[in-house]
XYZ file of N, CA, C and O in Angstrom:
340
model
N 0.895 -0.819 0.123
C 0.249 -0.149 -0.248
C 1.192 0.872 -0.051
O 1.811 1.297 0.703
N 0.417 2.425 -0.751
C 1.226 3.614 -1.162
C 1.088 4.501 0.164
O -0.273 4.010 0.948
N 1.730 5.709 0.101
C 1.569 6.479 1.216
C 0.106 7.261 0.830
O -0.624 7.117 2.010
N 0.216 7.170 -0.186
C -1.137 8.203 -0.591
C -2.674 7.245 -0.361
O -3.502 7.712 0.031
N -2.361 5.861 -0.860
C -3.347 5.296 -0.732
C -3.721 5.068 0.799
O -5.057 5.169 1.126
N -2.955 4.912 1.544
C -3.353 4.886 3.326
C -3.502 6.130 3.719
O -4.518 6.079 4.631
N -3.263 7.310 3.062
C -3.492 8.765 3.434
C -5.028 8.901 3.134
O -5.784 9.437 3.821
N -5.374 8.308 1.950
C -6.955 8.474 1.644
C -7.950 7.552 2.529
O -8.656 8.044 2.556
N -7.420 6.235 2.814
C -7.988 5.070 3.479
C -8.374 5.877 4.835
O -9.690 5.348 5.839
N -7.521 6.337 5.798
C -7.064 6.914 7.023
C -7.556 8.280 7.319
O -8.316 8.781 8.315
N -7.735 8.993 6.211
C -7.947 10.465 6.067
C -6.904 11.273 6.960
O -7.082 12.405 7.313
N -5.652 10.679 7.015
C -4.287 11.403 7.289
C -3.516 11.998 6.457
O -3.892 11.176 5.434
N -2.727 13.312 6.579
C -1.852 13.824 5.503
C -1.108 12.859 5.434
O -0.092 11.897 6.171
N -0.393 12.823 3.755
C 0.563 11.775 3.707
C 1.598 12.315 3.852
O 2.398 11.504 4.281
N 2.026 13.564 4.247
C 3.182 14.095 5.028
C 3.558 13.508 6.573
O 4.401 13.167 6.657
N 2.598 13.464 7.268
C 2.349 12.704 8.375
C 2.406 11.213 8.316
O 3.600 10.575 9.213
N 2.069 10.710 7.495
C 2.379 9.126 7.258
C 3.642 9.070 6.531
O 4.896 7.892 7.321
N 4.570 9.619 6.035
C 5.644 9.690 5.314
C 6.845 10.044 6.948
O 7.271 9.397 7.394
N 6.449 10.905 7.529
C 6.849 11.114 9.159
C 7.084 9.647 10.466
O 8.003 9.184 10.583
N 5.711 9.081 9.583
C 5.939 7.642 11.024
C 6.669 6.991 10.145
O 7.374 5.951 11.154
N 6.658 6.538 9.132
C 7.535 5.959 8.263
C 8.923 5.946 8.811
O 9.993 5.333 8.871
N 9.156 7.316 8.586
C 10.619 7.638 8.476
C 11.267 7.651 10.215
O 12.224 7.712 10.538
N 10.313 7.315 11.275
C 10.435 7.392 12.471
C 10.528 8.614 13.100
O 11.021 8.836 14.533
N 10.422 10.055 12.404
C 10.601 11.533 12.702
C 9.898 11.826 14.229
O 9.645 12.400 14.947
N 8.572 11.116 13.602
C 7.265 11.340 14.651
C 6.700 9.726 14.678
O 6.605 9.237 14.154
N 6.034 9.189 15.776
C 5.158 8.572 16.078
C 3.663 8.782 16.317
O 3.511 9.811 16.824
N 2.773 7.481 15.829
C 1.125 7.992 16.040
C 0.681 7.728 17.520
O 1.386 7.179 17.817
N -0.265 8.597 17.240
C -0.706 8.440 18.369
C -1.225 7.144 18.551
O -1.333 6.430 17.615
N -1.937 6.505 19.859
C -2.446 5.144 19.754
C -3.794 5.528 18.887
O -3.921 3.976 18.481
N -4.446 6.004 18.918
C -5.961 6.519 18.284
C -5.627 6.026 16.568
O -6.131 5.374 16.020
N -4.482 6.744 16.348
C -3.856 6.959 14.553
C -3.566 5.334 14.318
O -3.580 4.649 13.649
N -2.518 5.073 15.410
C -2.084 3.721 15.359
C -2.914 2.457 14.735
O -3.012 1.428 14.166
N -4.220 2.756 15.912
C -5.310 1.622 15.959
C -6.314 1.761 14.501
O -6.681 0.729 13.779
N -6.194 2.966 14.488
C -7.045 3.237 13.039
C -6.502 2.923 11.928
O -6.997 2.034 11.092
N -5.329 3.062 11.924
C -3.922 2.651 10.398
C -4.256 0.962 10.615
O -4.374 0.347 9.109
N -3.980 0.238 11.637
C -4.806 -0.652 11.760
C -5.650 -1.436 11.173
O -5.486 -2.455 10.360
N -6.584 -0.499 11.226
C -8.200 -0.995 11.226
C -7.989 -1.186 9.460
O -8.652 -1.610 8.881
N -7.615 0.429 8.978
C -7.972 0.478 7.465
C -7.244 -0.228 6.646
O -7.225 -0.693 5.693
N -6.351 -1.048 7.103
C -4.942 -1.613 6.489
C -5.782 -3.499 6.420
O -4.929 -4.567 6.385
N -7.120 -3.583 7.117
C -7.552 -4.817 7.405
C -7.242 -5.935 8.193
O -7.548 -6.792 8.578
N -6.797 -5.169 9.425
C -6.554 -6.157 10.590
C -7.227 -5.378 11.964
O -7.535 -4.432 12.014
N -6.924 -6.599 12.862
C -7.308 -5.595 14.401
C -6.282 -5.853 15.199
O -5.370 -7.340 14.819
N -6.398 -5.314 16.275
C -5.281 -5.446 17.627
C -6.062 -5.283 18.579
O -6.184 -4.636 19.406
N -6.461 -6.788 18.921
C -6.987 -7.081 20.156
C -6.069 -6.310 21.451
O -5.004 -7.232 21.722
N -6.701 -5.602 22.209
C -6.118 -5.029 23.264
C -6.594 -5.568 24.905
O -7.703 -5.841 24.855
N -5.437 -6.973 25.067
C -5.853 -7.529 26.295
C -4.674 -7.341 27.719
O -3.664 -7.417 27.302
N -5.510 -7.028 28.767
C -4.812 -6.538 29.981
C -4.472 -7.923 30.519
O -5.480 -8.332 30.993
N -3.400 -7.953 31.094
C -2.427 -9.094 31.709
C -1.815 -8.746 32.982
O -0.685 -8.426 32.427
N -2.170 -9.447 34.057
C -1.247 -9.333 35.086
C 0.212 -9.877 35.116
O 0.526 -10.735 33.950
N 0.834 -8.661 35.056
C 2.670 -8.818 35.218
C 2.768 -10.222 35.892
O 2.703 -10.161 37.175
N 3.766 -10.861 35.170
C 4.255 -12.035 36.088
C 5.409 -11.768 36.541
O 6.399 -11.704 36.097
N 5.746 -11.317 38.302
C 6.751 -10.885 38.673
C 7.625 -12.075 39.690
O 8.659 -11.756 40.040
N 7.407 -13.190 38.799
C 7.781 -14.548 39.450
C 9.792 -14.536 39.386
O 10.334 -14.878 40.252
N 10.038 -14.040 38.036
C 11.759 -13.913 38.322
C 12.398 -12.502 38.105
O 13.183 -12.009 38.118
N 11.529 -11.774 38.897
C 12.675 -10.304 38.862
C 13.472 -10.535 39.423
O 14.469 -9.457 39.632
N 13.684 -10.887 41.252
C 14.802 -11.171 41.827
C 15.725 -12.102 41.013
O 17.055 -10.858 40.882
N 15.641 -12.758 40.111
C 16.372 -13.584 39.530
C 16.859 -12.275 38.138
O 18.391 -12.300 37.936
N 16.531 -11.815 37.862
C 16.737 -10.650 36.476
C 17.494 -9.558 37.162
O 18.299 -9.039 36.944
N 17.474 -8.743 38.265
C 17.995 -8.413 39.334
C 19.235 -8.546 39.091
O 20.189 -7.737 39.507
N 19.335 -9.963 39.699
C 20.692 -10.506 40.168
C 21.532 -10.418 38.452
O 22.632 -10.021 39.047
N 20.715 -10.602 37.565
C 21.598 -10.921 36.349
C 22.122 -9.323 36.393
O 23.339 -9.109 35.484
N 21.450 -8.325 36.343
C 21.253 -7.176 35.677
C 22.748 -6.659 36.518
O 23.266 -5.663 36.189
N 23.026 -7.395 37.750
C 23.943 -6.437 38.562
C 25.487 -7.500 37.746
O 26.764 -6.967 38.358
N 25.538 -8.455 37.117
C 26.556 -9.081 36.711
C 27.311 -8.751 35.460
O 26.497 -7.569 35.095
N 28.406 -7.825 35.444
C 29.030 -7.766 34.306
C 28.742 -8.485 33.141
O 28.052 -9.969 32.783
N 28.278 -7.895 31.969
C 27.778 -8.433 30.732
C 28.902 -9.640 30.002
O 28.800 -10.301 29.622
N 30.189 -9.420 30.498
C 31.080 -10.824 30.384
C 30.738 -12.192 31.201
O 30.844 -13.297 30.658
N 30.251 -12.008 32.200
C 29.805 -12.673 33.117
C 28.655 -13.441 33.159
O 28.335 -14.726 32.840
N 27.940 -12.244 32.206
C 26.572 -12.958 31.512
C 26.412 -13.976 30.636
O 26.192 -14.863 30.183
N 27.501 -13.385 29.792
C 27.705 -14.388 28.603
C 28.544 -15.667 29.069
O 28.183 -16.636 28.369
N 29.277 -15.620 30.161
C 29.925 -16.847 29.981
C 29.145 -17.541 30.902
O 28.865 -18.930 30.359
N 28.144 -17.234 31.504
C 27.049 -17.819 32.171
C 26.239 -18.612 31.186
O 25.786 -19.772 31.418
N 25.863 -17.976 30.051
C 25.175 -18.167 29.434
C 25.868 -19.310 28.064
O 25.149 -20.308 28.061
N 27.268 -19.293 27.798
C 27.500 -20.400 27.165
C 27.838 -21.561 28.129
O 27.678 -22.496 27.218
N 27.986 -20.971 28.970
C 27.897 -22.473 30.088
C 26.676 -23.330 29.766
O 26.072 -24.833 29.948
N 25.908 -22.713 30.291
C 23.859 -23.401 29.738
C 23.743 -23.825 28.437
O 23.458 -24.556 28.624
N 24.256 -23.264 27.528
C 24.435 -23.838 26.056
C 24.985 -25.078 25.797
O 24.541 -26.195 25.299
N 26.041 -24.586 26.619
C 27.091 -26.078 26.069
C 26.558 -27.336 27.486
O 26.784 -28.219 26.755
N 26.163 -27.137 28.206
C 25.304 -28.354 28.943
C 23.958 -28.606 28.228
O 23.956 -29.859 28.067
N 23.481 -27.923 27.682
C 22.454 -28.169 26.814
C 22.798 -28.998 25.845
O 22.163 -29.930 25.262
N 23.779 -28.354 25.386
C 24.569 -29.638 23.973
C 24.588 -30.443 24.294
O 24.612 -31.398 23.604
N 25.218 -30.910 25.336
C 25.858 -32.377 26.050
C 25.020 -33.059 26.064
O 24.433 -34.172 25.969
N 23.856 -32.742 26.829
C 22.519 -33.590 26.979
C 21.828 -34.049 25.689
O 21.649 -34.778 25.065
N 21.841 -33.123 24.594
C 21.132 -33.310 23.843
C 22.139 -34.504 22.418
O 21.183 -35.243 21.577
N 23.516 -34.253 23.273
C 24.443 -35.314 21.943
C 24.347 -35.947 22.559
O 24.896 -37.459 22.390
C-alpha cells in the first residue's frame, strides 16, 4: 500500500504517514489503531497481570557484568548441547 493510498483510507495527511515511516514522529494510539484497521487488521488489546516471579533473578543478573552473563549463557548452552548429543 502506498502512502497516498493509506492517506486516502485513513484520512491522515500523506506527509504525516511519511514522518511515521521515517521514525521522526510516532503515531498516537488512536492513529495507530485506525491505521491497523484500515489495513484490514485488528489488534485486540488485552491486559494481563505482570508475572513478577522472575524479578529477583533478573535483578541479580543485571548486576553481573556483560562478560559474566555471557559466560553463564555459554555454559548453559554447552550443558544443553551435551544433553542433546
